[in-house]
PDB file of C-alpha atoms in Angstrom:
ATOM      1  CA  GLN A   1     -11.384   3.930 -15.502  1.00  0.00           C
ATOM      2  CA  VAL A   2     -10.103   3.295 -12.007  1.00  0.00           C
ATOM      3  CA  GLN A   3      -7.175   5.434 -10.948  1.00  0.00           C
ATOM      4  CA  VAL A   4      -4.931   4.660  -8.010  1.00  0.00           C
ATOM      5  CA  VAL A   5      -2.618   7.365  -6.724  1.00  0.00           C
ATOM      6  CA  GLU A   6      -0.049   7.020  -3.961  1.00  0.00           C
ATOM      7  CA  SER A   7       1.484   9.872  -2.011  1.00  0.00           C
ATOM      8  CA  GLY A   8       3.670  10.495   1.008  1.00  0.00           C
ATOM      9  CA  GLY A   9       6.962   9.023  -0.086  1.00  0.00           C
ATOM     10  CA  GLY A  10      10.258  10.795   0.350  1.00  0.00           C
ATOM     11  CA  LEU A  11      13.557  10.815   2.188  1.00  0.00           C
ATOM     12  CA  VAL A  12      13.589   9.910   5.881  1.00  0.00           C
ATOM     13  CA  GLN A  13      16.324   9.134   8.360  1.00  0.00           C
ATOM     14  CA  ALA A  14      16.630   5.719   9.912  1.00  0.00           C
ATOM     15  CA  GLY A  15      14.511   5.477  13.026  1.00  0.00           C
ATOM     16  CA  GLY A  16      12.016   7.999  11.728  1.00  0.00           C
ATOM     17  CA  SER A  17       8.443   7.644  10.534  1.00  0.00           C
ATOM     18  CA  LEU A  18       6.602   8.097   7.293  1.00  0.00           C
ATOM     19  CA  ARG A  19       2.934   7.820   6.330  1.00  0.00           C
ATOM     20  CA  LEU A  20       1.929   6.745   2.862  1.00  0.00           C
ATOM     21  CA  SER A  21      -1.535   7.262   1.458  1.00  0.00           C
ATOM     22  CA  CYS A  22      -3.342   5.858  -1.543  1.00  0.00           C
ATOM     23  CA  VAL A  23      -6.631   7.002  -3.022  1.00  0.00           C
ATOM     24  CA  ALA A  24      -8.757   5.170  -5.558  1.00  0.00           C
ATOM     25  CA  SER A  25     -11.092   7.048  -7.873  1.00  0.00           C
ATOM     26  CA  GLY A  26     -13.161   6.530 -10.994  1.00  0.00           C
ATOM     27  CA  THR A  27     -15.382   3.737  -9.764  1.00  0.00           C
ATOM     28  CA  THR A  28     -18.688   3.379  -8.000  1.00  0.00           C
ATOM     29  CA  PHE A  29     -18.222  -0.362  -7.547  1.00  0.00           C
ATOM     30  CA  MET A  30     -17.331  -1.880  -4.230  1.00  0.00           C
ATOM     31  CA  ILE A  31     -13.653  -1.753  -3.327  1.00  0.00           C
ATOM     32  CA  ASN A  32     -12.630  -5.065  -1.862  1.00  0.00           C
ATOM     33  CA  ASP A  33      -9.157  -5.537  -0.417  1.00  0.00           C
ATOM     34  CA  MET A  34      -6.596  -2.738  -0.497  1.00  0.00           C
ATOM     35  CA  LYS A  35      -2.939  -3.637  -0.379  1.00  0.00           C
ATOM     36  CA  TRP A  36       0.566  -2.240  -0.113  1.00  0.00           C
ATOM     37  CA  TYR A  37       3.555  -3.741  -1.868  1.00  0.00           C
ATOM     38  CA  ARG A  38       7.132  -2.636  -2.225  1.00  0.00           C
ATOM     39  CA  GLN A  39       9.980  -3.337  -4.575  1.00  0.00           C
ATOM     40  CA  ALA A  40      13.585  -2.643  -3.707  1.00  0.00           C
ATOM     41  CA  PRO A  41      16.266  -2.353  -6.395  1.00  0.00           C
ATOM     42  CA  GLY A  42      17.175  -5.757  -7.737  1.00  0.00           C
ATOM     43  CA  LYS A  43      14.523  -7.527  -5.707  1.00  0.00           C
ATOM     44  CA  GLN A  44      11.096  -8.951  -6.367  1.00  0.00           C
ATOM     45  CA  ARG A  45       7.975  -7.081  -5.405  1.00  0.00           C
ATOM     46  CA  GLU A  46       6.797  -8.157  -1.957  1.00  0.00           C
ATOM     47  CA  MET A  47       3.483  -7.791  -0.210  1.00  0.00           C
ATOM     48  CA  ILE A  48       3.586  -5.611   2.893  1.00  0.00           C
ATOM     49  CA  ALA A  49       0.006  -5.695   4.064  1.00  0.00           C
ATOM     50  CA  THR A  50      -3.574  -6.109   2.982  1.00  0.00           C
ATOM     51  CA  ILE A  51      -6.767  -4.840   4.565  1.00  0.00           C
ATOM     52  CA  SER A  52     -10.317  -5.980   4.002  1.00  0.00           C
ATOM     53  CA  PRO A  53     -13.364  -3.700   3.673  1.00  0.00           C
ATOM     54  CA  SER A  54     -14.212  -4.440   7.320  1.00  0.00           C
ATOM     55  CA  GLY A  55     -10.724  -3.439   8.436  1.00  0.00           C
ATOM     56  CA  VAL A  56      -9.135  -6.825   8.999  1.00  0.00           C
ATOM     57  CA  ALA A  57      -5.415  -6.465   8.337  1.00  0.00           C
ATOM     58  CA  ASN A  58      -2.878  -9.078   7.379  1.00  0.00           C
ATOM     59  CA  TYR A  59       0.837  -8.531   7.024  1.00  0.00           C
ATOM     60  CA  GLY A  60       3.441 -10.179   4.868  1.00  0.00           C
ATOM     61  CA  PRO A  61       5.753 -12.774   6.421  1.00  0.00           C
ATOM     62  CA  THR A  62       8.763 -10.438   6.356  1.00  0.00           C
ATOM     63  CA  MET A  63       7.027  -7.623   8.186  1.00  0.00           C
ATOM     64  CA  ASN A  64       8.024  -7.235  11.819  1.00  0.00           C
ATOM     65  CA  GLY A  65       5.395  -4.980  13.334  1.00  0.00           C
ATOM     66  CA  ARG A  66       6.854  -1.639  12.331  1.00  0.00           C
ATOM     67  CA  PHE A  67       4.218  -0.939   9.685  1.00  0.00           C
ATOM     68  CA  THR A  68       0.472  -0.431  10.188  1.00  0.00           C
ATOM     69  CA  ILE A  69      -2.150  -0.464   7.460  1.00  0.00           C
ATOM     70  CA  SER A  70      -5.482   1.328   7.778  1.00  0.00           C
ATOM     71  CA  ARG A  71      -8.272   2.444   5.470  1.00  0.00           C
ATOM     72  CA  ASP A  72     -11.071   4.945   5.142  1.00  0.00           C
ATOM     73  CA  ASN A  73     -13.868   3.458   3.060  1.00  0.00           C
ATOM     74  CA  ASP A  74     -15.691   6.751   2.600  1.00  0.00           C
ATOM     75  CA  LYS A  75     -12.582   8.317   1.085  1.00  0.00           C
ATOM     76  CA  LYS A  76     -11.560   5.107  -0.754  1.00  0.00           C
ATOM     77  CA  MET A  77      -8.201   5.543   0.913  1.00  0.00           C
ATOM     78  CA  VAL A  78      -5.643   3.198   2.365  1.00  0.00           C
ATOM     79  CA  ASN A  79      -2.720   4.321   4.493  1.00  0.00           C
ATOM     80  CA  LEU A  80       0.549   2.763   5.556  1.00  0.00           C
ATOM     81  CA  GLN A  81       2.152   4.069   8.729  1.00  0.00           C
ATOM     82  CA  MET A  82       5.839   3.272   8.743  1.00  0.00           C
ATOM     83  CA  ASP A  83       7.628   3.595  12.079  1.00  0.00           C
ATOM     84  CA  ASN A  84      11.249   3.068  13.085  1.00  0.00           C
ATOM     85  CA  VAL A  85      12.224   2.779   9.448  1.00  0.00           C
ATOM     86  CA  GLU A  86      15.456   1.140   8.393  1.00  0.00           C
ATOM     87  CA  PRO A  87      17.683   1.601   5.333  1.00  0.00           C
ATOM     88  CA  GLU A  88      16.410  -1.794   4.146  1.00  0.00           C
ATOM     89  CA  ASP A  89      12.958  -0.239   3.790  1.00  0.00           C
ATOM     90  CA  THR A  90      14.210   1.800   0.834  1.00  0.00           C
ATOM     91  CA  ALA A  91      12.002   0.837  -2.089  1.00  0.00           C
ATOM     92  CA  VAL A  92       9.222   1.942  -4.383  1.00  0.00           C
ATOM     93  CA  TYR A  93       5.939   1.431  -2.567  1.00  0.00           C
ATOM     94  CA  TYR A  94       2.891   0.453  -4.575  1.00  0.00           C
ATOM     95  CA  CYS A  95      -0.796   0.446  -3.775  1.00  0.00           C
ATOM     96  CA  ASN A  96      -3.061  -2.253  -5.169  1.00  0.00           C
ATOM     97  CA  VAL A  97      -6.835  -1.898  -5.125  1.00  0.00           C
ATOM     98  CA  VAL A  98      -9.218  -4.785  -5.723  1.00  0.00           C
ATOM     99  CA  VAL A  99     -12.566  -3.802  -7.189  1.00  0.00           C
ATOM    100  CA  LEU A 100     -15.593  -6.081  -7.276  1.00  0.00           C
ATOM    101  CA  VAL A 101     -17.252  -5.580 -10.637  1.00  0.00           C
ATOM    102  CA  PRO A 102     -20.776  -7.036 -10.844  1.00  0.00           C
ATOM    103  CA  GLY A 103     -20.900  -9.824 -13.377  1.00  0.00           C
ATOM    104  CA  SER A 104     -17.154  -9.765 -13.947  1.00  0.00           C
ATOM    105  CA  GLY A 105     -15.598 -10.592 -10.620  1.00  0.00           C
ATOM    106  CA  LEU A 106     -12.487  -8.997  -9.178  1.00  0.00           C
ATOM    107  CA  SER A 107     -10.338  -6.482 -11.001  1.00  0.00           C
ATOM    108  CA  TYR A 108      -6.939  -5.351  -9.767  1.00  0.00           C
ATOM    109  CA  TYR A 109      -5.520  -1.858 -10.162  1.00  0.00           C
ATOM    110  CA  TRP A 110      -2.028  -0.601  -9.402  1.00  0.00           C
ATOM    111  CA  GLY A 111      -0.744   2.838  -8.661  1.00  0.00           C
ATOM    112  CA  GLN A 112       2.430   4.267 -10.165  1.00  0.00           C
ATOM    113  CA  GLY A 113       4.342   3.890  -6.918  1.00  0.00           C
ATOM    114  CA  THR A 114       5.982   6.291  -4.524  1.00  0.00           C
ATOM    115  CA  GLN A 115       9.674   6.239  -3.671  1.00  0.00           C
ATOM    116  CA  VAL A 116      10.758   5.844  -0.060  1.00  0.00           C
ATOM    117  CA  THR A 117      14.427   6.346   0.719  1.00  0.00           C
ATOM    118  CA  VAL A 118      15.783   5.750   4.211  1.00  0.00           C
ATOM    119  CA  SER A 119      19.178   7.216   5.014  1.00  0.00           C
ATOM    120  CA  SER A 120      21.442   5.718   7.647  1.00  0.00           C
TER     121      SER A 120
END
């Protein structure tokens, strides 16, 4: 069973930085895209960024260059560097891992989320 675990959330002041990490385990199959989402109170979950196995990154339409996604394939890890954070970045941040299962196609796995709170 694939497990996805996020870490690195917490309380940070506006203008500061935070680095989130996510590790996938429990599979020997190829990990395809790795993604970060967030969900603020009362709002829909939105996609922050996605990164391909070769390292090509794409960012959601509401992102403005303050966040950077990266991955380490050997460690099955994806990171999200958050710089110059704003109170509006307060949300639960989720990692989503896409696994290519031979004969079955793509399977999607979510982590439990990590809370990020930005104080003004």
